[in-house]
Coordinates of C-alpha atoms in Angstrom, one line a residue:
X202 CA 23.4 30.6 -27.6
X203 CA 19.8 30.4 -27.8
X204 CA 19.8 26.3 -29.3
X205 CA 22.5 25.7 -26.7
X206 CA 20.4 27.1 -23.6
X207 CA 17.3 24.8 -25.0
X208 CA 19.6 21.7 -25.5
X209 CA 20.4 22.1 -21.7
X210 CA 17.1 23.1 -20.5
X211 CA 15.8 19.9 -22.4
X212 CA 18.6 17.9 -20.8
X213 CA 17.8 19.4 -17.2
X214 CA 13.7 18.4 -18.0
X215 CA 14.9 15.0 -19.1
X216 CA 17.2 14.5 -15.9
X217 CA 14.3 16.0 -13.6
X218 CA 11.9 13.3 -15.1
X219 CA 14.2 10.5 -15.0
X220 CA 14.8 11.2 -11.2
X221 CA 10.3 11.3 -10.7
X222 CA 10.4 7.8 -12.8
X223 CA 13.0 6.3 -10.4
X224 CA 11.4 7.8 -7.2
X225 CA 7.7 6.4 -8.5
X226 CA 9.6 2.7 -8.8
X227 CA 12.2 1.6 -5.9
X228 CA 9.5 2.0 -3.3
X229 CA 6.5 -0.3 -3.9
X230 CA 9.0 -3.3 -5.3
X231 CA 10.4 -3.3 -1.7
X232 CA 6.9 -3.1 0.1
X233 CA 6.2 -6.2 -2.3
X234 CA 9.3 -8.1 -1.4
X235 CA 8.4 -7.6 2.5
X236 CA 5.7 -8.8 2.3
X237 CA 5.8 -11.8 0.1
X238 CA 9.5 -12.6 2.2
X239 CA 11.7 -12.6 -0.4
X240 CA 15.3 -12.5 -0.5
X241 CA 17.3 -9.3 -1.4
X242 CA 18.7 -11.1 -4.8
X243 CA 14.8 -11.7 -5.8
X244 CA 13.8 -7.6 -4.6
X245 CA 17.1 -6.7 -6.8
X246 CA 15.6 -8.7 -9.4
X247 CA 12.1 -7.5 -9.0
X248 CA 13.3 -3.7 -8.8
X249 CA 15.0 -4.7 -12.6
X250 CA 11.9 -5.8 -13.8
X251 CA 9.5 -2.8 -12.3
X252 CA 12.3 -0.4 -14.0
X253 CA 12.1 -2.1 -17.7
X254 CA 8.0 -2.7 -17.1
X255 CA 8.2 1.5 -16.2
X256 CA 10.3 3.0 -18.7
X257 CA 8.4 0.0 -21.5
X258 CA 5.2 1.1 -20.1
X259 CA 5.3 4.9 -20.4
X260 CA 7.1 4.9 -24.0
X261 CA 4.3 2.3 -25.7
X262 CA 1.5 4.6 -24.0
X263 CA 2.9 7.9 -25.1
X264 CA 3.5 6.5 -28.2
X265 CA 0.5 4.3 -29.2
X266 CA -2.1 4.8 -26.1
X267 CA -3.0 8.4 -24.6
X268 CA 0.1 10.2 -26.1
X269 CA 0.2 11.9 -22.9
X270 CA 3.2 12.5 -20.7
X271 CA 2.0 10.3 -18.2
X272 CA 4.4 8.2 -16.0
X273 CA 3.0 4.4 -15.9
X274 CA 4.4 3.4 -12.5
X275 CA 4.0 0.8 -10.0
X276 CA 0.2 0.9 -8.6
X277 CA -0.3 1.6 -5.2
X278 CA -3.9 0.6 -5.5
X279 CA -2.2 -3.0 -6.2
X280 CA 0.0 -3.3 -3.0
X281 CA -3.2 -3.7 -1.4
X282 CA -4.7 -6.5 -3.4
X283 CA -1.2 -8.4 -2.8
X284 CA -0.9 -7.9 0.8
X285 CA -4.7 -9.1 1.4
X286 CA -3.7 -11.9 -1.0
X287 CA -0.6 -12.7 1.1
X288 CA -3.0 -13.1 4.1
X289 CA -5.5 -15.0 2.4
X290 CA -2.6 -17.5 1.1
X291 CA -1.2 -17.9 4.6
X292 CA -4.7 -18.7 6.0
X293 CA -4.7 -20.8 3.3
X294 CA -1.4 -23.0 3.1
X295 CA -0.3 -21.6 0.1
X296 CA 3.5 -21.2 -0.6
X297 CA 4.4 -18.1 -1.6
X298 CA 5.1 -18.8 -5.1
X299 CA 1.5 -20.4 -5.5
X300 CA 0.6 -17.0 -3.7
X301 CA 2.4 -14.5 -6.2
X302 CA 1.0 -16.7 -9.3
X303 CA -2.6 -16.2 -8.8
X304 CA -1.7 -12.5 -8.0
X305 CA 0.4 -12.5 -11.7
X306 CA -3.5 -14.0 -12.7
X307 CA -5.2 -11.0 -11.5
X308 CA -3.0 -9.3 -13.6
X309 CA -4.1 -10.7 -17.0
X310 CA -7.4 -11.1 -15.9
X311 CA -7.3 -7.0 -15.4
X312 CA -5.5 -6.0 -18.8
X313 CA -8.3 -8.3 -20.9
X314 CA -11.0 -6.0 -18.9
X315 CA -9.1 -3.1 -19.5
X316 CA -8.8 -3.8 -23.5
X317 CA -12.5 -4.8 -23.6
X318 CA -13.6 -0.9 -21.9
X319 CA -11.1 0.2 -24.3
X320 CA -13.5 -1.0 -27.3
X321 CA -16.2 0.8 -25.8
X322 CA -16.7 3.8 -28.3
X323 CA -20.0 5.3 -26.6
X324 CA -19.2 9.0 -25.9
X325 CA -22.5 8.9 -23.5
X326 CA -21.0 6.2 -21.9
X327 CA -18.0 7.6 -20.1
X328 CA -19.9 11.1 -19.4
X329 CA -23.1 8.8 -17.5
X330 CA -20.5 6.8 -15.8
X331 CA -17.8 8.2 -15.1
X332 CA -18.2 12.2 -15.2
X333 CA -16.6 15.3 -13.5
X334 CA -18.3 14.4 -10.1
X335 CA -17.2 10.7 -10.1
X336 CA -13.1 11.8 -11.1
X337 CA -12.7 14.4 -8.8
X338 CA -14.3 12.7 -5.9
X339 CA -11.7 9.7 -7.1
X340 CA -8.9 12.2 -7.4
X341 CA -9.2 13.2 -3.8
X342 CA -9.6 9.7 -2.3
X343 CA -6.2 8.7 -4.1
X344 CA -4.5 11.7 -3.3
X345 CA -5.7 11.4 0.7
X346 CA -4.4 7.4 -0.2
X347 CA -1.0 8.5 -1.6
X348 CA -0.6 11.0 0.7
X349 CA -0.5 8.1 3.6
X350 CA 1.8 5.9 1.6
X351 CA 4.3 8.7 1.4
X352 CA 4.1 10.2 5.1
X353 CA 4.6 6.4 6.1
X354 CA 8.0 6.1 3.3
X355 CA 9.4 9.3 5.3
X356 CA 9.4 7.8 8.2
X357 CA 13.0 6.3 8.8
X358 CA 13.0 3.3 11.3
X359 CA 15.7 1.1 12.4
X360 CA 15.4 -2.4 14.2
X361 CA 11.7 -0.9 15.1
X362 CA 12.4 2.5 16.6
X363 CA 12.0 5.6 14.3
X364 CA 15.0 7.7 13.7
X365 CA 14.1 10.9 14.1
X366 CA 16.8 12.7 12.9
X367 CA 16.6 11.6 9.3
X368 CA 13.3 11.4 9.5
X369 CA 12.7 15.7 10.4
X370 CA 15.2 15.2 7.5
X371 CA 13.2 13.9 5.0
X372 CA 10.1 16.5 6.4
X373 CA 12.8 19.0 5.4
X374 CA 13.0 17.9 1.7
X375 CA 9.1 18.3 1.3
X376 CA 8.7 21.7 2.8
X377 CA 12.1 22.5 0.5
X378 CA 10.1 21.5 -2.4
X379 CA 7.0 22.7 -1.6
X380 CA 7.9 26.2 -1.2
X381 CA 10.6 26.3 -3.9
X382 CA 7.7 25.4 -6.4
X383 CA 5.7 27.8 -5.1
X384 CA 8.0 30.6 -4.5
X385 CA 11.0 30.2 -7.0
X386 CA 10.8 31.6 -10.3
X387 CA 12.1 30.4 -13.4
X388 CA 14.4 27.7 -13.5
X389 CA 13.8 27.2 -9.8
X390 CA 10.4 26.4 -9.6
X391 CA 11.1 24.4 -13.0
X392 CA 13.2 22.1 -11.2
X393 CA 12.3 22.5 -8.0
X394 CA 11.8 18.5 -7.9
X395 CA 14.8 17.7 -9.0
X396 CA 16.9 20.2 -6.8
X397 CA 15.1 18.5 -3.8
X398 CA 15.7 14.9 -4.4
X399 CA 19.5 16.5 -5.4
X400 CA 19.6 18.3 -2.0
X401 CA 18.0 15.4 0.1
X402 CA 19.8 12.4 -1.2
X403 CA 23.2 14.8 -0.6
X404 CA 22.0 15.6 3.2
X405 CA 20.7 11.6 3.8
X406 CA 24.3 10.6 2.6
X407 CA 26.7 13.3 5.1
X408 CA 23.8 12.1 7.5
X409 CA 25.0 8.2 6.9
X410 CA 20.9 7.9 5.9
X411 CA 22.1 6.8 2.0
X412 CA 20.3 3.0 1.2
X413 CA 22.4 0.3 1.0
X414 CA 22.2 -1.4 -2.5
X415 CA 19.8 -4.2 -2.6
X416 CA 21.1 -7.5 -3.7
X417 CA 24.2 -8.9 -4.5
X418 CA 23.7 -10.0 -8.5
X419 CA 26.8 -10.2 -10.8
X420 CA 27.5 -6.5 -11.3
X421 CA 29.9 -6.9 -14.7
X422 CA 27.5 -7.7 -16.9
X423 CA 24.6 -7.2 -18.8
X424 CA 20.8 -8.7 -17.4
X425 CA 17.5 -9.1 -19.0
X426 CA 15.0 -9.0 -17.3
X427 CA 13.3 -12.6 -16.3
X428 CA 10.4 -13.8 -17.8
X429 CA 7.4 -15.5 -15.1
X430 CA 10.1 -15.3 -12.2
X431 CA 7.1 -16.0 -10.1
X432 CA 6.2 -18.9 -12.5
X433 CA 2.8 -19.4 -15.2
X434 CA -0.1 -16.9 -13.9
X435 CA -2.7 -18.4 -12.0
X436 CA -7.1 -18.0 -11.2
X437 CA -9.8 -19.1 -8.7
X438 CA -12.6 -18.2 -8.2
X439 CA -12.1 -16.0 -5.4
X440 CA -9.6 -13.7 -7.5
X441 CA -11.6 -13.6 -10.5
X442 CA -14.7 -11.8 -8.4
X443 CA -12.4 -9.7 -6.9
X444 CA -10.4 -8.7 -9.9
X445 CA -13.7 -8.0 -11.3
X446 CA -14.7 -5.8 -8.5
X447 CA -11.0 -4.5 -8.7
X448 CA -10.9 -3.3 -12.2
X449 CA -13.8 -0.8 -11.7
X450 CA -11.1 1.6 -9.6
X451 CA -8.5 0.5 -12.5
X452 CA -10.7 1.8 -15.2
X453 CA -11.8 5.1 -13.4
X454 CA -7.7 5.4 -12.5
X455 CA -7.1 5.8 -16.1
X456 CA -10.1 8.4 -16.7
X457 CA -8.5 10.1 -13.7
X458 CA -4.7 10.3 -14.9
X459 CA -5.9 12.0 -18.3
X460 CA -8.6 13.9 -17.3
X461 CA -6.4 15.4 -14.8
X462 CA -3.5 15.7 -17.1
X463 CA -6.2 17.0 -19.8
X464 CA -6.9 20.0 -17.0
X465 CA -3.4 20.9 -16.7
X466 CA -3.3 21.2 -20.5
X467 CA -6.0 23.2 -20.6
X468 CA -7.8 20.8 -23.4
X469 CA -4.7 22.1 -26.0
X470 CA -4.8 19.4 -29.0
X471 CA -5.9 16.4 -26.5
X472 CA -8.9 14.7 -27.6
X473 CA -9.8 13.3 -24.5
X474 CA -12.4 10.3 -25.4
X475 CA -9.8 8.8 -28.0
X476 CA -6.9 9.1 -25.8
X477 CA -8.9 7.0 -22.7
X478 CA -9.9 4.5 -25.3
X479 CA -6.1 4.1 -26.6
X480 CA -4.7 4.1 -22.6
X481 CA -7.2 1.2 -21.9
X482 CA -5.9 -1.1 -24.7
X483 CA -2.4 0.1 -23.9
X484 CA -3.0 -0.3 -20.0
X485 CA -4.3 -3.7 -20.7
X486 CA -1.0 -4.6 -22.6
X487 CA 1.0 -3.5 -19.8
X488 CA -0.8 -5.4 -17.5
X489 CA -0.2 -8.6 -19.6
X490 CA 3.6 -7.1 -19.5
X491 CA 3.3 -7.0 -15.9
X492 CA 1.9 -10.4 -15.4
X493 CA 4.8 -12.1 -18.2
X494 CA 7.8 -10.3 -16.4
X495 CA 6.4 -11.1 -12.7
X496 CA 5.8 -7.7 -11.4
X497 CA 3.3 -4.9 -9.8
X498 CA 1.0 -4.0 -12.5
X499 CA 1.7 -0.7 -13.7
X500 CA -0.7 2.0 -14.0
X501 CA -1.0 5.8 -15.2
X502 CA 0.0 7.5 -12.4
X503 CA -2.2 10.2 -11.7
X504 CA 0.0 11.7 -9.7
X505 CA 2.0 13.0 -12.7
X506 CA -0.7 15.7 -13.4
X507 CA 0.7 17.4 -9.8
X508 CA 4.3 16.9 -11.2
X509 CA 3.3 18.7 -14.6
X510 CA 2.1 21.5 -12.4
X511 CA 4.7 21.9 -10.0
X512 CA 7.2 21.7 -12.5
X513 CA 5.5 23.3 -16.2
X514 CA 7.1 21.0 -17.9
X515 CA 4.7 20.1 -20.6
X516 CA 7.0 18.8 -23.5
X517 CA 6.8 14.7 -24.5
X518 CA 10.6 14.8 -25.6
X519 CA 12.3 15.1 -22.1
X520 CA 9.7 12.7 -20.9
X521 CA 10.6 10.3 -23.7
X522 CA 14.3 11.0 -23.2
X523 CA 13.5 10.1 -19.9
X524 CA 11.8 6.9 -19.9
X525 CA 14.4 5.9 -22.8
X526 CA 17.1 6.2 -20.3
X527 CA 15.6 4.4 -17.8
X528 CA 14.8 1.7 -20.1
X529 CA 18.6 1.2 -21.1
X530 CA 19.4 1.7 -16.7
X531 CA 17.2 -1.6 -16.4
X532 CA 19.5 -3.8 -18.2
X533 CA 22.8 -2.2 -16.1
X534 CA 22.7 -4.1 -12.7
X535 CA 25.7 -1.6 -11.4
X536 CA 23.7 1.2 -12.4
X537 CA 20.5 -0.4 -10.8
X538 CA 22.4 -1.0 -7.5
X539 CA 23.2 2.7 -7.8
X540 CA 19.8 4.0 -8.3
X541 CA 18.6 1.7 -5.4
X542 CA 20.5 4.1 -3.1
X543 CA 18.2 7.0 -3.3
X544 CA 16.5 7.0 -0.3
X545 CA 12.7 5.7 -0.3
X546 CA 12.2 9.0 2.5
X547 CA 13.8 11.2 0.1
X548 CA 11.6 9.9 -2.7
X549 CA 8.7 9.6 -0.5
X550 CA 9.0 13.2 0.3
X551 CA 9.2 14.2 -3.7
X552 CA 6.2 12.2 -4.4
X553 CA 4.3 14.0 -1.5
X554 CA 5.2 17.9 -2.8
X555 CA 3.4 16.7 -6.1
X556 CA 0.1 15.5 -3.7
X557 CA -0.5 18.9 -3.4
X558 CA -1.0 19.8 -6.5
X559 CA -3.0 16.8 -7.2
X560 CA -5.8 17.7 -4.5
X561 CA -5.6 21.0 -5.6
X562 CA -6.8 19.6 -9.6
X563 CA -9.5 17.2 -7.7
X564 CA -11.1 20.4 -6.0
X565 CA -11.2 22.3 -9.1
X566 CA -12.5 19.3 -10.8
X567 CA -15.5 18.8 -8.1
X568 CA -15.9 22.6 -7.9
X569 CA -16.3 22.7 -12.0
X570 CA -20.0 21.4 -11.6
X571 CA -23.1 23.3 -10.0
X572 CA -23.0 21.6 -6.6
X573 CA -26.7 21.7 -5.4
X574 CA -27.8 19.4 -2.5
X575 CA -27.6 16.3 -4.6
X576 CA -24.2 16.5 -5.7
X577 CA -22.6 18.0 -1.8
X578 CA -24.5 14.7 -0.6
X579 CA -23.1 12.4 -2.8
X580 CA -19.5 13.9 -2.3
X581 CA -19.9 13.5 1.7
X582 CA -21.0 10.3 1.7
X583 CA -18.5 9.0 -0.9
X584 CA -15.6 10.6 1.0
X585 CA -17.2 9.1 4.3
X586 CA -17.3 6.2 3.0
X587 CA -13.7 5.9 2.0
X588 CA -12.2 7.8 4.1
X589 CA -13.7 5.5 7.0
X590 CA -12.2 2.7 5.8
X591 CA -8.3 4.1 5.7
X592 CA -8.1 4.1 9.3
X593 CA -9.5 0.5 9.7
X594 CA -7.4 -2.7 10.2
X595 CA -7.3 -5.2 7.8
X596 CA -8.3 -7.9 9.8
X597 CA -11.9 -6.2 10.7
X598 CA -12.7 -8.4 7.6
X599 CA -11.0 -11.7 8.2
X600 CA -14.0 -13.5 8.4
X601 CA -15.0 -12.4 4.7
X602 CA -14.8 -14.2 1.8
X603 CA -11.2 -13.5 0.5
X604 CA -12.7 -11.7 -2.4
X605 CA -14.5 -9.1 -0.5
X606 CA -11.6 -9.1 1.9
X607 CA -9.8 -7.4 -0.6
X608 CA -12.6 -5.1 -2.0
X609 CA -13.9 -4.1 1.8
X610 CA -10.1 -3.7 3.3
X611 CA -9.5 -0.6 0.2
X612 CA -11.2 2.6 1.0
X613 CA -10.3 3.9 -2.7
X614 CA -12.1 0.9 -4.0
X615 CA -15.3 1.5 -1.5
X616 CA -15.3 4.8 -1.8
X617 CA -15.4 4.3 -5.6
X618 CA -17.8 1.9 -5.8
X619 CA -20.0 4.4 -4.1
X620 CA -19.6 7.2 -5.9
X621 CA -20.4 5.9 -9.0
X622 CA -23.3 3.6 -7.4
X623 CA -24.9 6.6 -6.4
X624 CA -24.7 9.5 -9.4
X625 CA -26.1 6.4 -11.3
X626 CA -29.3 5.8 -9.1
X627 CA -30.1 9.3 -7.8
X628 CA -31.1 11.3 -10.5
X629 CA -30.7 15.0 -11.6
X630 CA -33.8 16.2 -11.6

């Protein structure tokens, strides 16, 4: 009785992550397909590709990179390069596939930085640049980042007006969640994310909010996922200063998603340095993966640290259970089609319950250090700075070059870029 409860617990953990992998994914592909104007047959293809590059992604790092249970999903930080990059194409004459190949440059140009800092093997190193003060401050701009990004996905509009019914519905599913992981006990709290997204995508469906499959690819067979859909990756100038600029929140993304993941272990049998050095070479890869398949570049997510603590799930085999199935769901188109009916409000609201948790590990990571005048003054301006910038338009820096058009239009990226500017120049005394 005892094996049988644990094969179904397992099975339960597996489902539960399976349904966080797919609610990381079907969002940001559609965002990128907006944007960019593409067809539903090239989002359907687009959402196969981010599923394979997800479920790939996740296994080779958990494997060979951090060994962590870390989701490597689709980077929100990177919807914002591409959008600017839209802009600047437009302003530009460029077509759009001209447009999505210097984007797939960016890409590469990213996973060779990323496997170069993975080299580095200087303990001081990461502790001067990147320390306690610098992550947490990070943590917080991301999750007050994320936390936009998901508010936004809840909000149900059609032809322009918002729908409010479905979209109190979709506030419903985050409070739901919220409260049952903080009130439930046992196998409630445990799956408190999955029993939402359950609940919700039931309640969207008798409420006629259920999405309509994207695409209309041949549904009886078996697809692989294209290779350079969005043709051989391209460079300039322009994108290789701003990938540059870029890959200093990439690199401090990873150091966030297993440091934060290391506090919700506790340290237990992580050893933290080697695992950042093995997720940058790995990261890198999956950039390159990201860049050969035409796809957002995936990124440790640290957003799975909140999910880990909402949930206690703390085992690799569901995870890899998990992220095997999903890999096997990219090559089904039916089962693609199927998957693409979850609501993006119902996954939105998921995503948000696990926010909390994640500001929640960015205080305690600030809080861990002896904050003396220095340090509360370098953690107000850093948030100032960032924070500013999230409630500015886009085109308050048209008149930029491109590649500070896309450094100055990100507030995680400013607000970064500050933070670490100025733990490096003041000094402790």
């Amino acid at each position: 009785m005892k094996y049988k409860g644990q094969t179904v617990g397992t099975a339960l953990q597996s489902f539960q992550w399976l349904m966080f992998l797919i609610g990381t994914s079907i969002a940001l592909p559609i965002v990128i397909g907006s944007v960019f104007g593409l067809s539903e047959t090239e989002i359907s293809g687009l959402m196969q590709r981010t599923l394979f590059l997800v479920a790939l992604g996740s296994i080779l790092q958990k494997v060979i990179g951090h060994s962590l249970p870390i989701i490597e999903g689709p980077a929100g930080s990177w919807v914002s390069v591409f959008v600017i990059l839209a802009a600047f194409s437009k302003q530009n004459g460029l077509s759009v596939e001209e447009s999505l190949s210097l984007g797939m440059g960016s890409l590469a140009l990213a996973g060779c930085i990323l496997i170069l800092m993975g080299l580095v093997k200087n303990k001081l190193f990461y502790q001067r640049v990147f320390p306690p003060l610098v992550s947490g401050v990070f943590l917080f701009l991301l999750a007050i980042q994320l936390s936009g990004i998901f508010f936004n996905g809840m909000i149900v509009q059609e032809e322009g007006n918002v729908d409010w019914k479905l979209t109190m519905l979709a506030i419903f599913v985050f409070i739901f969640i919220v409260i049952l992981s903080i009130k439930a006990k046992g196998w409630g709290k445990q799956f408190s994310l999955l029993i939402g997204i359950i609940v919700g995508w039931g309640v969207f469906a008798i409420f006629g909010g259920a999405s309509t499959p994207i695409g209309q690819r041949d549904l009886n067979s078996l697809a692989v996922p294209e290779l350079f859909s969005w043709g051989p990756p391209a460079i300039n100038g322009s994108i290789i200063t701003a990938t540059i600029l870029f890959s200093f929140t990439l690199i401090l993304n990873n150091i966030a998603a297993i440091d934060s993941m290391y506090d919700v272990y506790d340290g237990e049998k992580i050893n933290k340095q080697d695992s950042i050095r093995r997720g940058f070479v790995v990261g890198g890869i999956n950039h390159w993966l990201s860049s050969i398949f035409s796809a957002l570049a995936i990124v440790p997510l640290p957003v799975t640290s909140g999910f880990v603590q909402t949930t206690k799930q703390r085992s690799g085999l569901p995870f890899l259970i998990a992220a095997g199935s999903l890999l096997l769901i990219s090559f089904m188109p039916q089962v693609v089609h199927v998957v693409s009916t979850l609501p993006v409000a119902v996954a939105s609201a998921a995503l948000l319950s696990t926010i909390v948790n994640m500001f929640i590990i960015s205080v305690k990571k600030i809080t861990s250090i002896q904050l003396k005048q220095r340090e509360l003054s370098i953690i107000g301006i850093s948030l100032l700075s960032g924070t500013s910038l999230f409630f500015q338009s886009s085109d308050l820096f048209k008149d930029l070059p491109s590649s500070l058009q896309i450094v100055m239009s990100n507030g995680l990226i400013v607000g970064t870029f500050v933070v670490i500017a100025l733990n490096l120049i003041w000094r402790n005394n």
